[in-house]
PDB file of C-alpha atoms in Angstrom:
ATOM      1  CA  MET A 108     115.674  -0.607-112.224  1.00  0.00           C
ATOM      2  CA  GLN A 109     118.522  -0.184-109.737  1.00  0.00           C
ATOM      3  CA  ASP A 110     120.350  -3.204-111.179  1.00  0.00           C
ATOM      4  CA  ALA A 111     120.211  -1.810-114.725  1.00  0.00           C
ATOM      5  CA  THR A 112     121.705   1.486-113.565  1.00  0.00           C
ATOM      6  CA  THR A 113     124.438  -0.266-111.614  1.00  0.00           C
ATOM      7  CA  THR A 114     125.232  -2.509-114.577  1.00  0.00           C
ATOM      8  CA  ALA A 115     125.437   0.476-116.938  1.00  0.00           C
ATOM      9  CA  ALA A 116     127.730   2.327-114.534  1.00  0.00           C
ATOM     10  CA  ALA A 117     129.999  -0.711-114.257  1.00  0.00           C
ATOM     11  CA  ALA A 118     130.095  -1.035-118.038  1.00  0.00           C
ATOM     12  CA  ASN A 119     131.016   2.637-118.393  1.00  0.00           C
ATOM     13  CA  LEU A 120     133.767   2.248-115.813  1.00  0.00           C
ATOM     14  CA  ALA A 121     135.121  -0.796-117.635  1.00  0.00           C
ATOM     15  CA  LEU A 122     135.135   1.171-120.902  1.00  0.00           C
ATOM     16  CA  ALA A 123     136.965   4.028-119.187  1.00  0.00           C
ATOM     17  CA  TYR A 124     139.624   1.615-117.939  1.00  0.00           C
ATOM     18  CA  ALA A 125     139.951   0.034-121.381  1.00  0.00           C
ATOM     19  CA  GLY A 126     140.176   3.432-123.066  1.00  0.00           C
ATOM     20  CA  ALA A 127     142.776   4.673-120.598  1.00  0.00           C
ATOM     21  CA  GLY A 128     144.847   1.529-121.073  1.00  0.00           C
ATOM     22  CA  LEU A 129     144.622   1.763-124.842  1.00  0.00           C
ATOM     23  CA  GLY A 130     145.493   5.450-124.795  1.00  0.00           C
ATOM     24  CA  LEU A 131     148.474   4.896-122.543  1.00  0.00           C
ATOM     25  CA  GLY A 132     149.685   2.018-124.698  1.00  0.00           C
ATOM     26  CA  LEU A 133     149.441   4.071-127.883  1.00  0.00           C
ATOM     27  CA  ALA A 134     151.221   7.007-126.276  1.00  0.00           C
ATOM     28  CA  VAL A 135     154.077   4.809-125.092  1.00  0.00           C
ATOM     29  CA  VAL A 136     154.414   3.104-128.478  1.00  0.00           C
ATOM     30  CA  GLY A 137     154.371   6.461-130.266  1.00  0.00           C
ATOM     31  CA  ALA A 138     156.972   7.950-127.947  1.00  0.00           C
ATOM     32  CA  GLY A 139     159.124   4.843-128.280  1.00  0.00           C
ATOM     33  CA  LEU A 140     159.015   5.023-132.066  1.00  0.00           C
ATOM     34  CA  GLY A 141     159.852   8.724-131.992  1.00  0.00           C
ATOM     35  CA  ILE A 142     162.776   8.259-129.626  1.00  0.00           C
ATOM     36  CA  GLY A 143     164.015   5.336-131.722  1.00  0.00           C
ATOM     37  CA  LYS A 144     163.952   7.387-134.916  1.00  0.00           C
ATOM     38  CA  LEU A 145     165.690  10.242-133.146  1.00  0.00           C
ATOM     39  CA  ALA A 146     168.420   7.947-131.795  1.00  0.00           C
ATOM     40  CA  ALA A 147     168.900   6.377-135.225  1.00  0.00           C
ATOM     41  CA  GLY A 148     169.294   9.805-136.791  1.00  0.00           C
ATOM     42  CA  VAL A 149     171.802  10.848-134.150  1.00  0.00           C
ATOM     43  CA  ALA A 150     173.822   7.661-134.608  1.00  0.00           C
ATOM     44  CA  GLU A 151     173.864   8.164-138.363  1.00  0.00           C
ATOM     45  CA  GLY A 152     174.868  11.810-137.991  1.00  0.00           C
ATOM     46  CA  VAL A 153     177.704  10.986-135.612  1.00  0.00           C
ATOM     47  CA  ALA A 154     178.876   8.182-137.904  1.00  0.00           C
ATOM     48  CA  ARG A 155     178.999  10.573-140.865  1.00  0.00           C
ATOM     49  CA  GLN A 156     180.585  13.485-138.967  1.00  0.00           C
ATOM     50  CA  PRO A 157     182.411  12.295-135.827  1.00  0.00           C
ATOM     51  CA  SER A 158     183.915  15.714-135.200  1.00  0.00           C
ATOM     52  CA  ALA A 159     180.437  17.256-134.779  1.00  0.00           C
ATOM     53  CA  SER A 160     179.234  14.706-132.229  1.00  0.00           C
ATOM     54  CA  ALA A 161     179.026  17.301-129.433  1.00  0.00           C
ATOM     55  CA  GLN A 162     176.804  19.617-131.489  1.00  0.00           C
ATOM     56  CA  ILE A 163     174.633  16.724-132.686  1.00  0.00           C
ATOM     57  CA  SER A 164     174.155  15.441-129.151  1.00  0.00           C
ATOM     58  CA  ALA A 165     173.344  18.920-127.865  1.00  0.00           C
ATOM     59  CA  ALA A 166     170.758  19.468-130.600  1.00  0.00           C
ATOM     60  CA  THR A 167     169.161  16.133-129.771  1.00  0.00           C
ATOM     61  CA  ASN A 168     168.382  16.888-126.133  1.00  0.00           C
ATOM     62  CA  LEU A 169     165.403  19.231-126.591  1.00  0.00           C
ATOM     63  CA  PRO A 170     163.370  16.975-128.938  1.00  0.00           C
ATOM     64  CA  LEU A 171     164.182  13.993-126.740  1.00  0.00           C
ATOM     65  CA  PHE A 172     162.910  15.768-123.635  1.00  0.00           C
ATOM     66  CA  LEU A 173     159.770  16.891-125.470  1.00  0.00           C
ATOM     67  CA  LEU A 174     159.007  13.327-126.575  1.00  0.00           C
ATOM     68  CA  GLU A 175     159.447  12.026-123.058  1.00  0.00           C
ATOM     69  CA  GLY A 176     157.274  14.842-121.749  1.00  0.00           C
ATOM     70  CA  VAL A 177     154.453  13.885-124.096  1.00  0.00           C
ATOM     71  CA  ALA A 178     154.600  10.277-122.893  1.00  0.00           C
ATOM     72  CA  ILE A 179     154.555  11.363-119.251  1.00  0.00           C
ATOM     73  CA  LEU A 180     151.617  13.718-119.836  1.00  0.00           C
ATOM     74  CA  ALA A 181     149.706  10.940-121.583  1.00  0.00           C
ATOM     75  CA  GLU A 182     150.308   8.684-118.598  1.00  0.00           C
ATOM     76  CA  VAL A 183     149.096  11.370-116.191  1.00  0.00           C
ATOM     77  CA  PHE A 184     145.943  12.005-118.232  1.00  0.00           C
ATOM     78  CA  CYS A 185     145.151   8.297-118.451  1.00  0.00           C
ATOM     79  CA  LEU A 186     145.623   7.922-114.703  1.00  0.00           C
ATOM     80  CA  MET A 187     143.337  10.922-114.145  1.00  0.00           C
ATOM     81  CA  ILE A 188     140.664   9.186-116.212  1.00  0.00           C
ATOM     82  CA  VAL A 189     140.998   5.990-114.208  1.00  0.00           C
ATOM     83  CA  LEU A 190     141.195   7.643-110.794  1.00  0.00           C
ATOM     84  CA  LYS A 191     138.522  10.309-111.292  1.00  0.00           C
TER      85      LYS A 191
END
C-alpha cells in the first residue's frame, strides 16, 4: 500500500510541474503577444504623427509596465506551485 501512495504522490508532483510549466509558457506567450501589439500600435502612431511621438511614447509606458507585471506575477505563482 505504501508504494501506491508514493506513486500517486509522484504522479501529482509531476502534474504540478507540468501545469506550472504550461501556465508559465502561456503567460509568457500572452504577454509577448500583448507587448508586440502595443509596440506595433506605437510604431504606427509615430509613423502617422511624428510630432506627437513624445506623447505616444509616454502613453505607452503604463500599459507596457502592466503587461510585464502580469508576466512576472505569473512566473512567481508558477514557481510557488513548484516550490511549495
